[in-house]
Coordinates of C-alpha atoms and ligand atoms in Angstrom, one line a residue:
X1 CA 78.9 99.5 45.6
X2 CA 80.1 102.3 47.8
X3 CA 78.3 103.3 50.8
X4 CA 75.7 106.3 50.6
X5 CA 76.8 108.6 53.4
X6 CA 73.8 110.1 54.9
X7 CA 74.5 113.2 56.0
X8 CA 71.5 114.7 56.0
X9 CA 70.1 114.1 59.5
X10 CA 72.6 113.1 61.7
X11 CA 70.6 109.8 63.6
X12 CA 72.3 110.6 67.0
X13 CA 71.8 107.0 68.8
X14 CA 71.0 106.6 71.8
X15 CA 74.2 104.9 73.9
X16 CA 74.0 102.9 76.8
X17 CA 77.8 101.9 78.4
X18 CA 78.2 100.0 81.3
X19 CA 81.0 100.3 83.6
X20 CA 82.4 103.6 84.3
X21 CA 85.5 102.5 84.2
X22 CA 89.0 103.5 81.8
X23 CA 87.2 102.8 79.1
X24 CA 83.7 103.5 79.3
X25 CA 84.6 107.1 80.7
X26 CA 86.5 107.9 77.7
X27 CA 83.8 106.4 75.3
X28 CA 81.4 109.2 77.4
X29 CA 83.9 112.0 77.1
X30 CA 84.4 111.8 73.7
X31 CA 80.8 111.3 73.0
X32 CA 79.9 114.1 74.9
X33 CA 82.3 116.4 72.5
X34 CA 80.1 115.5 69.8
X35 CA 77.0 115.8 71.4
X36 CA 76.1 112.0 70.8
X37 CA 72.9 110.7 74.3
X38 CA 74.6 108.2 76.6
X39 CA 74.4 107.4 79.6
X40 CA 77.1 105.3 82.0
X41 CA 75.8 102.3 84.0
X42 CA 78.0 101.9 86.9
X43 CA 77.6 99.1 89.4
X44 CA 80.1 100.7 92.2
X45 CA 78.1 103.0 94.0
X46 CA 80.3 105.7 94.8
X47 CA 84.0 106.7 93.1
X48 CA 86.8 104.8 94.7
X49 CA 90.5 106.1 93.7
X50 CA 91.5 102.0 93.5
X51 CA 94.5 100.8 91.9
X52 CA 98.5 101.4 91.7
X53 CA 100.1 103.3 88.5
X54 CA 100.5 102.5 85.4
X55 CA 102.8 103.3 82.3
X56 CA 100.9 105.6 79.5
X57 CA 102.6 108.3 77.2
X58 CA 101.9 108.4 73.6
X59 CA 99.7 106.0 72.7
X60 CA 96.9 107.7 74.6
X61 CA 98.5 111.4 74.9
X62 CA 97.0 112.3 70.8
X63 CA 93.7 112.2 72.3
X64 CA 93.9 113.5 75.1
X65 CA 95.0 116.6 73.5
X66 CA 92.3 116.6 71.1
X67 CA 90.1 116.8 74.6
X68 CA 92.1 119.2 76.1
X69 CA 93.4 117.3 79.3
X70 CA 97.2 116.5 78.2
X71 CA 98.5 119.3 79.6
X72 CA 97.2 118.5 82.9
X73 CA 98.0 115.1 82.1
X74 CA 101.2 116.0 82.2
X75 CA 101.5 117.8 85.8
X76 CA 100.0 114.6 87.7
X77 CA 102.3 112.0 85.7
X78 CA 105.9 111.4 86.0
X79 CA 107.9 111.0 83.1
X80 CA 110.0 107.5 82.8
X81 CA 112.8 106.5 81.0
X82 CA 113.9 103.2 82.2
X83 CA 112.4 100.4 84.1
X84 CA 114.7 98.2 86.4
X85 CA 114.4 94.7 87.1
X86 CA 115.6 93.9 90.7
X87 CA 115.7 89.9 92.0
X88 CA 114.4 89.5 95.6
X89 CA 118.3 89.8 97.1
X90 CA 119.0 93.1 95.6
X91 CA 120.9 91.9 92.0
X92 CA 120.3 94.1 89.1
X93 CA 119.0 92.2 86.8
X94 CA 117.3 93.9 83.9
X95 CA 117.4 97.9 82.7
X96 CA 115.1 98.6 79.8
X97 CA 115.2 101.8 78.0
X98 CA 111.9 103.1 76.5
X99 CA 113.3 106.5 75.5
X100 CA 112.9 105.6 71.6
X101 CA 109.1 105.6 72.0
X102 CA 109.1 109.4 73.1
X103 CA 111.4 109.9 69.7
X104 CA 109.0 108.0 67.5
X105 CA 106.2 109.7 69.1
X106 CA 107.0 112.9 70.4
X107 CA 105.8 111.8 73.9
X108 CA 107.2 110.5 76.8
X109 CA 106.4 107.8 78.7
X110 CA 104.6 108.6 82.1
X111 CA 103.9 106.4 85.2
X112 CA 100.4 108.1 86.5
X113 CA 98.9 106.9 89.5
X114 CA 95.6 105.1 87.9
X115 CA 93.0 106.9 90.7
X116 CA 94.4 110.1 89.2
X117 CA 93.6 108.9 85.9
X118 CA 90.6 108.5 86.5
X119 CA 89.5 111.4 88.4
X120 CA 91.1 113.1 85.0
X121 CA 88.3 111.6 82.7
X122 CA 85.7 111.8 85.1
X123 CA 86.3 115.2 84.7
X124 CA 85.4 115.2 81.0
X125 CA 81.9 112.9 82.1
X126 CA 78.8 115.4 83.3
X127 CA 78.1 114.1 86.4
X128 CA 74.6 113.4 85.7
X129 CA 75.3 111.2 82.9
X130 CA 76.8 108.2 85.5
X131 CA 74.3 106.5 87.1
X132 CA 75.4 104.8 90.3
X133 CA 74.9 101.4 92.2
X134 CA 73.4 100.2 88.9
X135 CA 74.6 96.8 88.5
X136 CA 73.6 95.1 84.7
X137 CA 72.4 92.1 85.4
X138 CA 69.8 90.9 81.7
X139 CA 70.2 92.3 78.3
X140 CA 67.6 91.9 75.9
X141 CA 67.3 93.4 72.1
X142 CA 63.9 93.9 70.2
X143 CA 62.0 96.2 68.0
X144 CA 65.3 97.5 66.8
X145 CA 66.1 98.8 70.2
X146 CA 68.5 97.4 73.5
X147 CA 66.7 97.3 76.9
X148 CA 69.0 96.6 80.1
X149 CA 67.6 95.6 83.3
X150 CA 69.5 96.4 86.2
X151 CA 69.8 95.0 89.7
X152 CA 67.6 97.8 91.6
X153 CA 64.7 96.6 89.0
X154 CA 65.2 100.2 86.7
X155 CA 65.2 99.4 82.9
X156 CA 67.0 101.6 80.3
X157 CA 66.3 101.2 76.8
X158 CA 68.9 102.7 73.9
X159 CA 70.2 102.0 70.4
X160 CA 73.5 101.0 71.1
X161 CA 74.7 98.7 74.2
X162 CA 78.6 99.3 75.3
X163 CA 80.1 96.1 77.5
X164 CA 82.8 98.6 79.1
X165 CA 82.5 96.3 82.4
X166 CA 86.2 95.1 82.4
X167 CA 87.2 91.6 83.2
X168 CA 84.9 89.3 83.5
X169 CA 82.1 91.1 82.0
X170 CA 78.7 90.9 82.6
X171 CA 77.1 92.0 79.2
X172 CA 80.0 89.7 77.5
X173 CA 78.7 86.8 79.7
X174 CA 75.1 87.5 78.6
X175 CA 75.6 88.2 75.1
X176 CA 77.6 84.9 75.1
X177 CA 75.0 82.7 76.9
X178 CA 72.3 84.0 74.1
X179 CA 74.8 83.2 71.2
X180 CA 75.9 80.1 72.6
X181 CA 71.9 78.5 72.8
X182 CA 72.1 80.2 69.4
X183 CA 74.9 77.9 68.5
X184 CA 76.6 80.9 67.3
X185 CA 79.1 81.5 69.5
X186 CA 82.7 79.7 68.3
X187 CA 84.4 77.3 70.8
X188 CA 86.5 79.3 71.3
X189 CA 85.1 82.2 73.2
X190 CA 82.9 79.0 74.9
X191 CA 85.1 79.6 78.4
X192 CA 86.7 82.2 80.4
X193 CA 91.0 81.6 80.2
X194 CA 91.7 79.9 83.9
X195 CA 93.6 83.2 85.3
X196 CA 97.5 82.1 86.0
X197 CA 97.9 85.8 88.0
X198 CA 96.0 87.5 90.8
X199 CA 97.4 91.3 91.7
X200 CA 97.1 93.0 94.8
X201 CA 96.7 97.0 94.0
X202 CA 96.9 100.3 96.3
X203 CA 98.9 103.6 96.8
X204 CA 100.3 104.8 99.9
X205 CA 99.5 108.7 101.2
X206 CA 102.3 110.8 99.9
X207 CA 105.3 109.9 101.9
X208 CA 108.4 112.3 103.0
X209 CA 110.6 112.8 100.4
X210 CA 113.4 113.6 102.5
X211 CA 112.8 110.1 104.5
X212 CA 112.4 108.9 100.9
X213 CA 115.2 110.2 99.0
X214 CA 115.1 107.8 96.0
X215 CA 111.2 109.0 95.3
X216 CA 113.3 112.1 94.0
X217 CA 115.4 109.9 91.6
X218 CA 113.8 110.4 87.6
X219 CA 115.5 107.7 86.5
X220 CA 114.1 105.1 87.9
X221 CA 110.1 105.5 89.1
X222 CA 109.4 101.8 87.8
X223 CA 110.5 98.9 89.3
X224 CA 110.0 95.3 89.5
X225 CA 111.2 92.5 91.9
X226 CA 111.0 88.7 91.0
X227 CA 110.3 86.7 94.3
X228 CA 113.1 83.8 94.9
X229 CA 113.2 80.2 94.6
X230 CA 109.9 78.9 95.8
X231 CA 107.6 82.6 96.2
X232 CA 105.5 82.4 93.5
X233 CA 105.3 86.3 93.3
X234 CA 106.8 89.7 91.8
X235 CA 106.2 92.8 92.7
X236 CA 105.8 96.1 91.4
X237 CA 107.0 99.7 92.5
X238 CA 106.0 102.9 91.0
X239 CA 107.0 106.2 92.2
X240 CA 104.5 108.5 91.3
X241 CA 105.1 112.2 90.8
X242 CA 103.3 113.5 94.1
X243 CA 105.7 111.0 96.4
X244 CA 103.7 108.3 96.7
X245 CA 105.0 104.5 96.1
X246 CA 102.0 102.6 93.9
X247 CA 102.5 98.9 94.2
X248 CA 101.5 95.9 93.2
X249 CA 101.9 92.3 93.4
X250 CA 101.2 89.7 91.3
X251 CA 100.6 85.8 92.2
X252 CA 101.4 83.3 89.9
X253 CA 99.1 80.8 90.0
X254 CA 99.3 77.1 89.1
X255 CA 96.6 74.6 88.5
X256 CA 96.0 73.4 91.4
X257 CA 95.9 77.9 92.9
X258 CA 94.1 79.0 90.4
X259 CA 91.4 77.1 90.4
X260 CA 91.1 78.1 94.1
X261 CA 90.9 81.3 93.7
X262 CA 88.5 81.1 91.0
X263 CA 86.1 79.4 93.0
X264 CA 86.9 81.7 95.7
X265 CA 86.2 84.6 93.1
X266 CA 83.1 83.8 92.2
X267 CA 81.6 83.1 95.6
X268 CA 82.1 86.8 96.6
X269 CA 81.4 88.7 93.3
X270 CA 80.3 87.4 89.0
X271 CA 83.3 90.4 88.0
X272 CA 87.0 90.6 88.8
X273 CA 87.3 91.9 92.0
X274 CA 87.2 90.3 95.2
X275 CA 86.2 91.2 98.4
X276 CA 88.3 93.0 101.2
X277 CA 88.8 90.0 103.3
X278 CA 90.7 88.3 100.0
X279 CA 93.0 91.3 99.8
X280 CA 94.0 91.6 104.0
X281 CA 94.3 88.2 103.4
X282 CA 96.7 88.6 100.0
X283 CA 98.7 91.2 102.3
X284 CA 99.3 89.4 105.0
X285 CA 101.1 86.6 103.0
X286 CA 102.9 89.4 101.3
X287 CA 104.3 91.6 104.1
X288 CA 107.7 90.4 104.2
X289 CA 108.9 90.6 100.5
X290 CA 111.9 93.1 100.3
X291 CA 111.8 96.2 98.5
X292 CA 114.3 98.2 97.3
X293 CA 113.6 101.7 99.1
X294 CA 115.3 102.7 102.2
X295 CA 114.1 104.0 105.6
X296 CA 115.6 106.9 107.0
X297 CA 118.7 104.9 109.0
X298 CA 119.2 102.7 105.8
X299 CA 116.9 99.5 106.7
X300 CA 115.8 97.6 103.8
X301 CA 112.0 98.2 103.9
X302 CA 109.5 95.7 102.8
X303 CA 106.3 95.5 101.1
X304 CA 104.4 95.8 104.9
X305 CA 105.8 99.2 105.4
X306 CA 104.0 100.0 102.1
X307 CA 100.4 98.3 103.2
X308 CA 100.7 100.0 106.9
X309 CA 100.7 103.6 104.4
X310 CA 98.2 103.1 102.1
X311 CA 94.5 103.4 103.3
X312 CA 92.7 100.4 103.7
X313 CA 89.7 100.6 101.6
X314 CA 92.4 101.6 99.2
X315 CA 93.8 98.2 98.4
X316 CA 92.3 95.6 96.0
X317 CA 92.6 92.4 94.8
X318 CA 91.8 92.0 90.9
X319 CA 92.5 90.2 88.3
X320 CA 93.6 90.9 84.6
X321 CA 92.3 89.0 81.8
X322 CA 94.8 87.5 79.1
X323 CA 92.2 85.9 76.4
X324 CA 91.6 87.6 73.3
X325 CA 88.3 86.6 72.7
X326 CA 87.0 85.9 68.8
X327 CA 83.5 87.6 69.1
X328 CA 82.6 91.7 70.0
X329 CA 79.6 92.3 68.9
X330 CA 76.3 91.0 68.0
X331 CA 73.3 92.9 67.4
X332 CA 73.4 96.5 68.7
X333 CA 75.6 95.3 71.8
X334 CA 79.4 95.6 71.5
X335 CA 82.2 95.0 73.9
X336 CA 85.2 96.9 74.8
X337 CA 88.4 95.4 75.8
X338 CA 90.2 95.1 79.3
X339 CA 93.8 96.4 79.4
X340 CA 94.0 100.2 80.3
X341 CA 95.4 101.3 76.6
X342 CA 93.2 98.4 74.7
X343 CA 90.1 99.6 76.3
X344 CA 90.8 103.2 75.9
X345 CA 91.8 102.4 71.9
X346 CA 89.1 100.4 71.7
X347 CA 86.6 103.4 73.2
X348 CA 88.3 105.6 70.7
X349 CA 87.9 103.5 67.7
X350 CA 84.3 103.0 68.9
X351 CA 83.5 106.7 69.4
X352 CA 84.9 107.2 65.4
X353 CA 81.9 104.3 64.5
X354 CA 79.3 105.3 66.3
X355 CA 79.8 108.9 65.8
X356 CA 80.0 108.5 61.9
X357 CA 76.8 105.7 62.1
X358 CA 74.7 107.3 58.8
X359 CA 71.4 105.3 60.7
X360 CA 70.1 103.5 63.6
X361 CA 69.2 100.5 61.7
X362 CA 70.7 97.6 62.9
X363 CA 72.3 96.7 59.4
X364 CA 74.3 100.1 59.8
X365 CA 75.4 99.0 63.3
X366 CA 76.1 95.8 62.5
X367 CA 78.7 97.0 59.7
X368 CA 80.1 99.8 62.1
X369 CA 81.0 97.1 64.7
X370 CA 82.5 94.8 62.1
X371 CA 84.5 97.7 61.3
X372 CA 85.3 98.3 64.9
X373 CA 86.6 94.5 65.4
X374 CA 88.8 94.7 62.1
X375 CA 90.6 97.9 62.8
X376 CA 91.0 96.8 67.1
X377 CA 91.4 92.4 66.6
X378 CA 95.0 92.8 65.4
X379 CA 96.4 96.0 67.5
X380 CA 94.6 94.0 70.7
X381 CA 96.9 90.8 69.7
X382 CA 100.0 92.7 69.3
X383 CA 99.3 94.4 72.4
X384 CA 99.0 91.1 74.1
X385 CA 102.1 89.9 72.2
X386 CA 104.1 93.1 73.4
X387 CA 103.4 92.7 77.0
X388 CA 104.3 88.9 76.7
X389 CA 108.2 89.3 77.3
X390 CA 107.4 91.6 80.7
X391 CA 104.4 89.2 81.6
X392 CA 106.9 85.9 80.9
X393 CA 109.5 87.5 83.1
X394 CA 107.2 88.2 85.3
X395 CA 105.8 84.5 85.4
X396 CA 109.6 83.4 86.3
X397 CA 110.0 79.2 85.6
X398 CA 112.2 78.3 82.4
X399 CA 110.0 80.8 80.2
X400 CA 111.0 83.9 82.5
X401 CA 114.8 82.6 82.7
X402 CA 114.7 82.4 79.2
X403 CA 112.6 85.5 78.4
X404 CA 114.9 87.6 81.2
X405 CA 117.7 86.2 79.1
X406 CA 116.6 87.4 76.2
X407 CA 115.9 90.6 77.5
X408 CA 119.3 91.0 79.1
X409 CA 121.3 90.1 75.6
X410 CA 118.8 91.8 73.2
X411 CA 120.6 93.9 70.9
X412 CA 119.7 97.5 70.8
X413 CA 118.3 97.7 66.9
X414 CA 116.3 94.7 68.8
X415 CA 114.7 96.9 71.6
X416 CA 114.1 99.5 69.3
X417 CA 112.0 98.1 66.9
X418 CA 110.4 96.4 69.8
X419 CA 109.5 99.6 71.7
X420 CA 108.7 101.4 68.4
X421 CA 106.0 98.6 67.8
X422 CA 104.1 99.2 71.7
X423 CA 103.5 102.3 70.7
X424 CA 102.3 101.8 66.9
X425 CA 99.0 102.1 67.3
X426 CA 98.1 105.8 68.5
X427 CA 94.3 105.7 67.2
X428 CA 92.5 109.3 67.3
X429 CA 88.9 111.3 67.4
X430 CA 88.2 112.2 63.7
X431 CA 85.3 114.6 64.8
X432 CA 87.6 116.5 66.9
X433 CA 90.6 118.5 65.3
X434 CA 94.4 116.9 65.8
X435 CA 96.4 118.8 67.8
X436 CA 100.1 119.1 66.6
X437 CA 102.1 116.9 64.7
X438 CA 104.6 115.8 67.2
X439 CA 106.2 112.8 66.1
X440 CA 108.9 112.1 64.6
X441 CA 107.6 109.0 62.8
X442 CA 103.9 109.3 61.3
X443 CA 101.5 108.4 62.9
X444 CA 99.5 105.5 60.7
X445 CA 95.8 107.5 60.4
X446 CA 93.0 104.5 60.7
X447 CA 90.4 103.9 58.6
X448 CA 87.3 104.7 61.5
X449 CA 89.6 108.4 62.1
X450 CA 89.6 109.2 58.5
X451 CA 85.8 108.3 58.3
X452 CA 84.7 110.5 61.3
X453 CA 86.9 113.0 60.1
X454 CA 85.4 112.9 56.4
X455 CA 81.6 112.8 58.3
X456 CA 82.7 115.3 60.4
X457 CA 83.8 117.9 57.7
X458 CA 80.9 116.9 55.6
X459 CA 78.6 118.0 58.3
X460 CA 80.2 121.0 59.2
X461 CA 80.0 122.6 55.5
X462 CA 76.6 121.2 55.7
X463 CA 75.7 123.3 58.3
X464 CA 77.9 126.2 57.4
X465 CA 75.9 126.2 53.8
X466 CA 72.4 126.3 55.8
X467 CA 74.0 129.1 57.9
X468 CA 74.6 130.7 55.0
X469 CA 71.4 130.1 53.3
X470 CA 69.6 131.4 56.4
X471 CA 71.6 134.8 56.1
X472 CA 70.9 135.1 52.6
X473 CA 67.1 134.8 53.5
X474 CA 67.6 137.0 56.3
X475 CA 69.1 139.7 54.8
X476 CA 67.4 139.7 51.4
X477 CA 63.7 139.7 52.3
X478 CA 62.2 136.8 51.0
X479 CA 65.3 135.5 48.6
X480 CA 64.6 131.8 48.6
X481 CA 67.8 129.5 49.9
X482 CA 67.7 128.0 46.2
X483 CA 69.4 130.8 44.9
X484 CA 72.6 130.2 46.6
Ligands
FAD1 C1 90.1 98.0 90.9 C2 91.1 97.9 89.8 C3 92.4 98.3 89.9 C4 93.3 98.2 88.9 N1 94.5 98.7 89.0 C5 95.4 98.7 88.0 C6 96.7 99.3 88.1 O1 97.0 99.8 89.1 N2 97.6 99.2 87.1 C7 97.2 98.6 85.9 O2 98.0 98.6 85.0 N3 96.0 98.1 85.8 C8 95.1 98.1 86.8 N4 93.8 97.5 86.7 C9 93.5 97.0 85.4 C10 93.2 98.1 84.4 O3 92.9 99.3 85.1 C11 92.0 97.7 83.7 O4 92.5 96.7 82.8 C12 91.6 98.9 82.8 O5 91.0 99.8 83.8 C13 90.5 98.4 81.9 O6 89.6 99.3 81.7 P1 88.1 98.9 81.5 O7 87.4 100.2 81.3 O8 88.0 97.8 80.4 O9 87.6 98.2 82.8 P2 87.6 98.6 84.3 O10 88.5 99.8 84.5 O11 87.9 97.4 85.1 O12 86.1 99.1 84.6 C14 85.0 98.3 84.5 C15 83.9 99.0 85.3 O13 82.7 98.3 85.1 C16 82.0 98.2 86.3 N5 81.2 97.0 86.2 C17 81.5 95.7 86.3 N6 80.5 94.9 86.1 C18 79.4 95.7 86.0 C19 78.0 95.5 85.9 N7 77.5 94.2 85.8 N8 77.2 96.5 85.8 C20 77.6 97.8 85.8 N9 79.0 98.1 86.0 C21 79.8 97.1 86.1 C22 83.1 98.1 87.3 O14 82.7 98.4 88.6 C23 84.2 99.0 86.8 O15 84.0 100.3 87.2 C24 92.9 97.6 87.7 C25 91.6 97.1 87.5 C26 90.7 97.3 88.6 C27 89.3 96.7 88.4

């Protein structure tokens, strides 16, 4: 039997998401379009631009024209074509061409500096809506409604729980221990993956561009470096449009590493980043690796010159998490992915649910997060599968030579179809109109846009028939709105 679609009253639920991070400030901003209560739970407790770059064009650019911000987008990012892959020594190794995603999606690719980022969405988030130095620490459901508890002792009760808290989430970890005494939760999703990589992130002040004439060259603003024989490490350059170098560098970890670092992990924080000591401590090991920028009298540079430019309280260590996990929801609490374009598809996807929810009850939230997994399990894998060539370069052993082979031989139909498959999934806001049609291949419309967009228009001649109804009375003396 089909679905009633209530559009009578519009239940507006109350949202609670926690973590104001890629995610959960896009979840607020596009809540806040359609006028939906939430509020952000944030356990840092101030704004700190953390991070290096990363690479975004069209996957995410769709929506953020539907918001307004891709213009301005646009001014703080710096459009790529290729990315280069340099060994330790200086040998070319790898030059990949993305320039068939902007074809199939009207949009290039960008490297934007992530603090930027996020100062852009923040932007789109009242102010008043993010609550500070609120660390989640319990969730509880009852009575049809979500209650949080928080680590300065504040409660905050709502209809819908987000877990927007990145790696390592908190509200994933409680939601799991519940469902696991439950003996609900699959065996799969029982651990956490051991992490095989940490990163070391930061951005140094803008540098002199004269000093730094290679920060000028478009071609290549991305980077990588694969650490020699025995340096378990790669390492990342971005040049980002307002002359700074964004870096990172990645440890590859083995058995015997990564359970160190786990345990050191989780003696100084639950979540995935450690403290400042781990990070001095990262860069330090990591001073001497080469990279491939020049000083003013032609010296090779190295990774040190970088860390002596950027800020200290600038640079973190963090960690990425690779598992898919099997369950996202349960009751009124859902969880949104980590990976900057997963979680910011999944906040979209999310914001197309909630916003066309026809009640609070939670049978109707039950079936809108089912919906939300469905449309987001299989995009999340291929994402996962798409980044597995760079990630298994990027790991080096016999997989990398093999995958860098690969890479190195692929013929260009190959690439193509590769690149035209990252950027697939281009999910939009179906309350908010589409901006224009700028790709060359069509965009595949999903099923959570097509039912906000069918709510939305519903709602609106709704209204527009009540606004005429009202006139009618108004002007008529006493006509009654039945007449219409
Ligand atoms: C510091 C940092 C730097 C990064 N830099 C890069 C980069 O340069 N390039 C790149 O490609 N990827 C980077 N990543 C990874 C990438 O940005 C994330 O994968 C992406 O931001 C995912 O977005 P998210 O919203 O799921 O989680 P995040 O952006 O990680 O945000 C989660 C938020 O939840 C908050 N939080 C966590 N636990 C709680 C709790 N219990 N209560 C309340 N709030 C909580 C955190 O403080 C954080 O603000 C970085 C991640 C981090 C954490």
């Amino acid at each position: 039997m089909p679905d009633t679609i209530n559009v009578d009253t519009n239940p507006k639920p109350t949202v609670i998401i926690v973590g104001a991070g890629l995610g959960g400030l896009l979840l607020g901003a596009l809540l806040e379009r359609v006028d939906i209560p939430y509020i952000i739970l944030e356990r840092a407790s101030s704004f700190k631009p953390l991070g290096s770059a990363m690479s975004l064009g069209g996957q995410i650019l769709p929506v953020f024209a539907q918001l307004g911000i891709a213009e301005k987008y646009q001014t703080m990012a710096k459009p790529y074509t290729f990315s280069r892959g340099i060994s330790e020594t200086g040998e070319s190794l790898l030059k990949l061409d993305y320039s068939v995603a902007q074809d199939v999606c009207g949009y290039s690719n960008y490297i934007v500096a992530r603090p930027q980022l996020y100062d852009l969405l923040l932007t789109q988030v009242p102010a008043h809506k993010i609550l500070l130095g609120k660390r989640v620490l319990t969730i509880g459901e009852d009575d049809e409604r979500i209650k949080v508890q928080t680590s300065d002792n504040s409660v905050y009760e709502g209809d819908i729980l987000v877990g927007a808290d990145g790696a390592y989430s908190a509200v994933r970890q409680r939601l799991y221990e519940t469902l696991k005494q439950e003996d609900r939760l699959p065996k799969s999703d029982y651990e956490d993956l051991p992490f095989n990589c940490t990163c070391l992130v930061g951005q140094t002040e803008p540098l002199d561009l004269e000093e730094f004439p290679q920060l000028k060259d478009t071609g290549y603003p991305f980077i990588f470096t694969l650490g020699g024989e025995g340096r378990p490490y790669t390492w990342t350059n971005f040049s980002t449009i307002d002359g700074r170098i964004a870096w990172v560098v990645f440890e590859h970890l083995n058995k015997t590493t990564s359970r160190a670092a786990q345990e050191q992990r989780f003696r100084h924080s639950e979540n995935s980043e450690w403290g400042p000591y781990a990070a001095m401590s990262m860069c330090d090991e990591t001073r001497d690796f080469p990279i491939h920028y020049f000083g003013k009298d032609g010296a090779n540079l190295t990774m040190g010159y970088l860390y002596d430019r950027t800020p200290q309280n600038r640079i973190s260590k963090v960690m990425l998490e690779e598992k898919i996990f099997k369950t996202w929801h349960h009751g009124r609490t859902v969880l949104l992915g980590d990976g900057a374009v997963t979680a910011m598809h999944d906040a979209i996807v999310l914001a197309n649910q909630i916003y066309a929810l026809p009640v609070n009850t939670s049978k109707a939230i039950h079936k809108a997060f089912t919906e939300y997994q469905t449309e987001r399990y299989l995009p999340a894998i291929e994402a996962s599968r798409n980044s597995v060539l760079l990630s298994m370069i990027l790991n080096k052993g016999f997989k990398g030579m093999l995958a860098l082979f690969v890479s190195q031989h692929i013929p260009d139909w190959l690439w193509r179809i590769f690149v035209r498959r990252m950027v697939h999934t281009r999910p939009a806001f179906g309350a908010l109109p589409k901006q224009e049609f700028k790709e060359t291949v069509s965009p595949f419309v999903s099923a959570s846009e097509e039912k906000a967009k069918r709510i939305f228009e519903l709602r609106r001649d709704k209204a527009s028939a009540a606004a005429g109804a009202e006139v009618v009375v108004d002007t008529s003396g006493g006509v009654s709105a039945s007449a219409i």
